[in-house]
mmCIF file of C-alpha atoms in Angstrom:
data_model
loop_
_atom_site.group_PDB
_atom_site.id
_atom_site.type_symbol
_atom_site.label_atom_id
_atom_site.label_comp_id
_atom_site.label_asym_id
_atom_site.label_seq_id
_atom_site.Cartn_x
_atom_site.Cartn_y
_atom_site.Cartn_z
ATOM 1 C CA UNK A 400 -94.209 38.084 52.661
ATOM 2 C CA UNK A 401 -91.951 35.501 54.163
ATOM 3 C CA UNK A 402 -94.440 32.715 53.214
ATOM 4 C CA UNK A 403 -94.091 33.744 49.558
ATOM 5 C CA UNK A 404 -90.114 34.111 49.504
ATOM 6 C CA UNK A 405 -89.568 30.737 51.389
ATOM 7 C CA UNK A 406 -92.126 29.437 48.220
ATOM 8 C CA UNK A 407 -90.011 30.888 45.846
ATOM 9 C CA UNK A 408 -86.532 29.735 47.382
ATOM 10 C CA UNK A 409 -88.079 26.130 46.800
ATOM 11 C CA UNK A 410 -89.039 26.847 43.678
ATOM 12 C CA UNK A 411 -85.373 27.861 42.627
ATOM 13 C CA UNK A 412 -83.970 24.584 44.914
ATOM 14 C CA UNK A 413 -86.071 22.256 42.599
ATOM 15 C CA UNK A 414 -84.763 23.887 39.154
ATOM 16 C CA UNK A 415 -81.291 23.556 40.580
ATOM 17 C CA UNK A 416 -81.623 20.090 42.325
ATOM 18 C CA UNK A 417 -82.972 18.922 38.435
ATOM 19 C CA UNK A 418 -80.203 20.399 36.885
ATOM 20 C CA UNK A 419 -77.806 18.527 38.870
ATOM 21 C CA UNK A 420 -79.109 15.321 38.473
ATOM 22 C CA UNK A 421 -81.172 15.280 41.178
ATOM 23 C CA UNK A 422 -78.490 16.190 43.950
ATOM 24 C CA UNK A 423 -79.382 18.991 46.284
ATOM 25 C CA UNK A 424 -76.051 20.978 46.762
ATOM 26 C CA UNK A 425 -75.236 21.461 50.106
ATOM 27 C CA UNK A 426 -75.328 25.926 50.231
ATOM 28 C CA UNK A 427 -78.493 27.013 51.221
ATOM 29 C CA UNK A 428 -78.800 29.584 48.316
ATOM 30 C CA UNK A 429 -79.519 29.766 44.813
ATOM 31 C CA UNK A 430 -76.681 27.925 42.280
ATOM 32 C CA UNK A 431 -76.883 29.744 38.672
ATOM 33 C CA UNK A 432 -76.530 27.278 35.618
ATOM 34 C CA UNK A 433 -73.345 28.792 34.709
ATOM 35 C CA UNK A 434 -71.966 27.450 38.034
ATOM 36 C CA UNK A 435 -73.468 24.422 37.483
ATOM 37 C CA UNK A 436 -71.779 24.152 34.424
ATOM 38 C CA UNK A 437 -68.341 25.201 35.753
ATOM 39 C CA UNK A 438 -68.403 22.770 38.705
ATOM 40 C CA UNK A 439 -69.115 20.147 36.691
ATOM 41 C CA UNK A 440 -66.017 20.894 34.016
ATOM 42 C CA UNK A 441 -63.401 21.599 37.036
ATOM 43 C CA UNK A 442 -60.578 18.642 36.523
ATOM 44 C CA UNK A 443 -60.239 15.986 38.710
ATOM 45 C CA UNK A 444 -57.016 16.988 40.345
ATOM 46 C CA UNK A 445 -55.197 19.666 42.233
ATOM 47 C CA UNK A 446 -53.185 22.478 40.355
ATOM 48 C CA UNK A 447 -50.343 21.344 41.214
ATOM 49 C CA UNK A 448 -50.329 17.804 39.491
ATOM 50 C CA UNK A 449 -52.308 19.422 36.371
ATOM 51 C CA UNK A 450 -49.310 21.826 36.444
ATOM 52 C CA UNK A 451 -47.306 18.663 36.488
ATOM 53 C CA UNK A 452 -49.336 16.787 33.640
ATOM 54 C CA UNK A 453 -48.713 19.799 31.367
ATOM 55 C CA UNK A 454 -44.772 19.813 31.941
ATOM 56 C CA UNK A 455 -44.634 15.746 30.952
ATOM 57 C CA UNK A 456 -47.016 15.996 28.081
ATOM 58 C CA UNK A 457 -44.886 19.037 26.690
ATOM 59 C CA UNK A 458 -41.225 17.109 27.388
ATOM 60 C CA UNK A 459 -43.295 13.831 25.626
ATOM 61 C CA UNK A 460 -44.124 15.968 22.588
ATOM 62 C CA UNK A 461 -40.646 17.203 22.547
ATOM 63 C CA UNK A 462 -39.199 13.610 22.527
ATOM 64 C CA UNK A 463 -41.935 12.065 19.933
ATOM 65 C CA UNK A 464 -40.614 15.567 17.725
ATOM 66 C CA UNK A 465 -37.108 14.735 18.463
ATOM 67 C CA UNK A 466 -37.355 11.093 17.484
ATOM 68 C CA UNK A 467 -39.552 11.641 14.200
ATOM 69 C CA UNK A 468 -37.015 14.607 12.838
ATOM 70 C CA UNK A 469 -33.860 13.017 13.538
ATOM 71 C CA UNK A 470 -30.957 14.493 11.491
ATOM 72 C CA UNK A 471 -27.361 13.977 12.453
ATOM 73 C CA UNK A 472 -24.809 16.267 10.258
ATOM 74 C CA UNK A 473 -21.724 16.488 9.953
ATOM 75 C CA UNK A 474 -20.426 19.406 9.868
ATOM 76 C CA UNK A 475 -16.932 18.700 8.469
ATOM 77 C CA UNK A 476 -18.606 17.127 5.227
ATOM 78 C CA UNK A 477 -19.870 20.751 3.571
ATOM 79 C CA UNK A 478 -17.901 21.326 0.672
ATOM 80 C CA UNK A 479 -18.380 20.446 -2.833
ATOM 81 C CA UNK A 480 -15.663 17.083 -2.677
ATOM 82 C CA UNK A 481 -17.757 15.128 -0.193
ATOM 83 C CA UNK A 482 -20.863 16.499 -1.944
ATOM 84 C CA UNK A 483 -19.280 14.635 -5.539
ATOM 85 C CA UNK A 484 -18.113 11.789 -2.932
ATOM 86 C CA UNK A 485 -21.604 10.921 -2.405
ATOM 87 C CA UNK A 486 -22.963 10.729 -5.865
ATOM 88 C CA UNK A 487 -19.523 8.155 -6.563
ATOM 89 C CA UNK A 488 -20.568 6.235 -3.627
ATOM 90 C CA UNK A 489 -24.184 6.146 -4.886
ATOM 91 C CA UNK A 490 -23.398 4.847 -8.498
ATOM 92 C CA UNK A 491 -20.628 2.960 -7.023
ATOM 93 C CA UNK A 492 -17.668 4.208 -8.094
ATOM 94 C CA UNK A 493 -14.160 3.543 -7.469
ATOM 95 C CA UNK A 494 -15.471 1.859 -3.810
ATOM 96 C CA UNK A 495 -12.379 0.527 -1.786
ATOM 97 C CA UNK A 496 -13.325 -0.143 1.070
ATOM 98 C CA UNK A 497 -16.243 -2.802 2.038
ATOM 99 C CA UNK A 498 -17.115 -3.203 5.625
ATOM 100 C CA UNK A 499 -18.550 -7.155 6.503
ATOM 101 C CA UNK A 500 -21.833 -6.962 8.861
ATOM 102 C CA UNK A 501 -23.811 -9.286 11.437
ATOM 103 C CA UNK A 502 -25.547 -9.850 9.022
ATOM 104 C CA UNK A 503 -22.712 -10.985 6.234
ATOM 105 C CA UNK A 504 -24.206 -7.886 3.646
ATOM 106 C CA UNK A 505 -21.100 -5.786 2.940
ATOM 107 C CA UNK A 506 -21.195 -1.805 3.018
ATOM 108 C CA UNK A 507 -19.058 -0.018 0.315
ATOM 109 C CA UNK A 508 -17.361 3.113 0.933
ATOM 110 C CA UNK A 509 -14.288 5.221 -0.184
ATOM 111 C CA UNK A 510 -11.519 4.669 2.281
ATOM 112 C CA UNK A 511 -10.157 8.230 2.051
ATOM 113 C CA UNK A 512 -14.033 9.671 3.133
ATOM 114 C CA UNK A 513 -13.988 6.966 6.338
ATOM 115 C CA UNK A 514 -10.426 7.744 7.877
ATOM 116 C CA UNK A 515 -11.348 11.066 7.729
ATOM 117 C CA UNK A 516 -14.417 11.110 9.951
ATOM 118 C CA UNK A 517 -13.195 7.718 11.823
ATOM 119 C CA UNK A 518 -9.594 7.316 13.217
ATOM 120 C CA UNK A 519 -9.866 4.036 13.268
ATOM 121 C CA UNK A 520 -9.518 3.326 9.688
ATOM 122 C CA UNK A 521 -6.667 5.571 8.747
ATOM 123 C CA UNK A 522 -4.216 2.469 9.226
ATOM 124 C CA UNK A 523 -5.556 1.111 5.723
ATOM 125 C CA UNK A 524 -4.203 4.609 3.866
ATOM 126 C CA UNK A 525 -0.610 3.004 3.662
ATOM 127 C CA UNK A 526 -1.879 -0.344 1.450
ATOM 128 C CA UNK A 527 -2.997 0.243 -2.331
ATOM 129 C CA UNK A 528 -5.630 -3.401 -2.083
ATOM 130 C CA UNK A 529 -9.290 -2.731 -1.780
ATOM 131 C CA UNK A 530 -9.920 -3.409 1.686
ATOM 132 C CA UNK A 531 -12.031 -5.465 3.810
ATOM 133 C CA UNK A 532 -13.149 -4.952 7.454
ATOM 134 C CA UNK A 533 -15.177 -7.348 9.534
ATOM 135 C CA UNK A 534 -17.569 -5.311 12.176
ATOM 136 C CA UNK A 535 -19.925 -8.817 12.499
ATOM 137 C CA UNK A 536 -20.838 -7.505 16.082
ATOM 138 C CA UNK A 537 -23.273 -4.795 14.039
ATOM 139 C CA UNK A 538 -25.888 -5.202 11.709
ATOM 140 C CA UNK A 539 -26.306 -4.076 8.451
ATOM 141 C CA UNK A 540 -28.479 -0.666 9.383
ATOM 142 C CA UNK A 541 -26.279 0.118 11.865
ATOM 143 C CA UNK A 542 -22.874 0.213 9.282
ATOM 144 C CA UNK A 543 -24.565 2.003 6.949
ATOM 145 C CA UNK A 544 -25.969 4.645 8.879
ATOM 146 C CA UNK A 545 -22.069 5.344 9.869
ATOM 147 C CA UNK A 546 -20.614 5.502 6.887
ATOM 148 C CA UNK A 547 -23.340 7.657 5.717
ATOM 149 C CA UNK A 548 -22.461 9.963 8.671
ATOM 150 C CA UNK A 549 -19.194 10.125 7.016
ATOM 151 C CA UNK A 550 -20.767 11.641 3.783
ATOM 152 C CA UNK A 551 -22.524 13.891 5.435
ATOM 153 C CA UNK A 552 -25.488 13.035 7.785
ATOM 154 C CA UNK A 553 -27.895 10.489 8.705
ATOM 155 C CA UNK A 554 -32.067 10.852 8.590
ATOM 156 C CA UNK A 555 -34.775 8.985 10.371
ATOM 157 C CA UNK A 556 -32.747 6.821 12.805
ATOM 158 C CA UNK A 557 -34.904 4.738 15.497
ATOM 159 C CA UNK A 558 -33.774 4.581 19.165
ATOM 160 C CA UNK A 559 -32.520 0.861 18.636
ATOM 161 C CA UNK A 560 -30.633 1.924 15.488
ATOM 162 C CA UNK A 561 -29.597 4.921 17.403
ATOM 163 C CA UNK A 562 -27.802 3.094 20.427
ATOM 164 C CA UNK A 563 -26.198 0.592 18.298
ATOM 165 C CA UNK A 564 -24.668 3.638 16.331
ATOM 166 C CA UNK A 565 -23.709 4.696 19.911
ATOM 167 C CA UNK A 566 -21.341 1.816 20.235
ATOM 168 C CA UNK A 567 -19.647 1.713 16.714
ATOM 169 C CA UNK A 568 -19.064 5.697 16.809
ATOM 170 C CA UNK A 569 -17.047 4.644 20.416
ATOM 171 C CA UNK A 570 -15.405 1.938 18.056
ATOM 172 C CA UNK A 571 -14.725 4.147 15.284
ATOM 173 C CA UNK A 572 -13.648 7.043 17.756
ATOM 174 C CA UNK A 573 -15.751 9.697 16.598
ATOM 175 C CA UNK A 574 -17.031 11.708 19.654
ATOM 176 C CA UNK A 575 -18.627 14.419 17.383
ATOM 177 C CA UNK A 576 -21.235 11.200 16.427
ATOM 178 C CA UNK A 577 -21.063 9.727 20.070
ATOM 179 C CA UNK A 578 -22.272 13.486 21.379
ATOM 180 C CA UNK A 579 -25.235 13.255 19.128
ATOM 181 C CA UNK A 580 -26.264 9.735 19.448
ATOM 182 C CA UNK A 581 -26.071 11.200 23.446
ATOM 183 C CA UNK A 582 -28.323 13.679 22.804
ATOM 184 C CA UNK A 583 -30.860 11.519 21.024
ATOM 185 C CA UNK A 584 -31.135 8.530 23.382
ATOM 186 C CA UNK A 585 -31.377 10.780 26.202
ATOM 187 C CA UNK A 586 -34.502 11.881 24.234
ATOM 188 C CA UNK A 587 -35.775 8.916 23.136
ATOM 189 C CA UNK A 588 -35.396 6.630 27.113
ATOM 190 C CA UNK A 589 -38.134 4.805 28.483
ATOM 191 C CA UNK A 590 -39.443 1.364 29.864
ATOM 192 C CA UNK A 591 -38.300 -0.280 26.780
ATOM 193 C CA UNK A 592 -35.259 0.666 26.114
ATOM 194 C CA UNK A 593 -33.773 2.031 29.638
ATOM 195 C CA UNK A 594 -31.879 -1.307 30.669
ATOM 196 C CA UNK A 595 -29.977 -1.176 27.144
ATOM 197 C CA UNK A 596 -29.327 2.065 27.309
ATOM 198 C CA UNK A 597 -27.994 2.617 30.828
ATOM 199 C CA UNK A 598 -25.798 -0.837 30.099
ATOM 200 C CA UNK A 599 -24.234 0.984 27.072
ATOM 201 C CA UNK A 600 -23.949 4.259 29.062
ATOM 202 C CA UNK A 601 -21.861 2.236 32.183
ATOM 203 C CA UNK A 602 -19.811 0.436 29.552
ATOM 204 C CA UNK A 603 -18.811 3.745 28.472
ATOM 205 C CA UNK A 604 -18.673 5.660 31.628
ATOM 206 C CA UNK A 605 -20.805 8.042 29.554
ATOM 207 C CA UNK A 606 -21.766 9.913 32.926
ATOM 208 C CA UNK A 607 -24.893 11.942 30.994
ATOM 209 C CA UNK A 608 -26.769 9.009 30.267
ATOM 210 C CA UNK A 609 -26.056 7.562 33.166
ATOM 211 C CA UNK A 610 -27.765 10.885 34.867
ATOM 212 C CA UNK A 611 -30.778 9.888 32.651
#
């Protein structure tokens, strides 16, 4: 009878009014707990933006992956002469070259390994005196990580170290390094580091991370 299906639509209003918390919903029929369920775990925004929040969160977890595996090669430095450089330069061996930091801490090196990766110091080839180069506008970490470039690659560089390295591979005229120091601080931009960065990048007129 009518009676008796109007009694049993309340019925079914009160189970569902309880398992919202008390709130009637506003259709006038019968809301399974499944629906319940899925209204309740919809998101809080439009497609759209969550479409949005996806594409940052991925590009984040690309720069966090770019930043923690950093790895600059070089690729001119595979054979077996720069591999027995390296061992020399790590027992110190026949070193005659040491570059002078901020910092005053001197960075040995074999001059014949440096003017071939940088230009810049293949005006000392002529002299037969261990040499002695004064870069006191760069620290220590920032040296190094250049003349280990020279020997074959660089690991786990941060974005300050990074932009620093930026500079001296200008200095040094190596655009092989300047291209991947690029490619890295265009990864690694933000809030912190974005007025540093886009100073370096006019200085330079380096027009892609300007673009940044």
């Amino acid at each position: 009878t009518y009676d008796t299906q109007r009694h049993n639509f309340s019925n079914r209003l009160t189970v569902n009014s309880q398992l919202l918390g008390g709130e009637v919903p506003c259709r006038q029929n019968s809301i399974t707990l499944q629906t319940v369920y899925a209204f309740q775990a919809k998101p809080k925004y439009k497609n759209g933006e969550f479409a949005y929040r996806n594409s940052q969160n991925s590009r984040q977890q690309i720069k966090r992956c770019l930043m923690n595996n950093l790895e600059i090669v070089n690729p001119d430095t595979n054979s077996e002469y720069f591999s027995r450089f390296r061992g020399m330069r790590l027992r110190r061996e026949r070193l005659d070259i040491f570059i002078n930091t901020k910092e005053g801490e001197e960075v040995g090196a074999h001059l014949i390994v440096l003017s071939a990766c940088y230009p810049a110091f293949g005006k000392y080839l002529s002299g037969n005196d261990v040499v002695h180069v004064h870069l006191s506008r760069f620290p220590h970490q920032v040296v190094n990580a250049a003349v280990e470039y020279a020997y074959g690659g660089i690991e786990n560089i941060s974005p300050e170290v990074a932009l620093r390295l930026y500079l001296l591979a200008h200095n040094l005229q190596n655009k092989a390094l300047v291209d991947e120091c690029t490619k890295f601080l265009c990864a690694s931009v933000g809030e912190t580091n974005m007025s540093e960065i886009w100073s370096a990048a006019n200085a330079t007129k380096n027009e892609v991370l300007i673009g940044v």
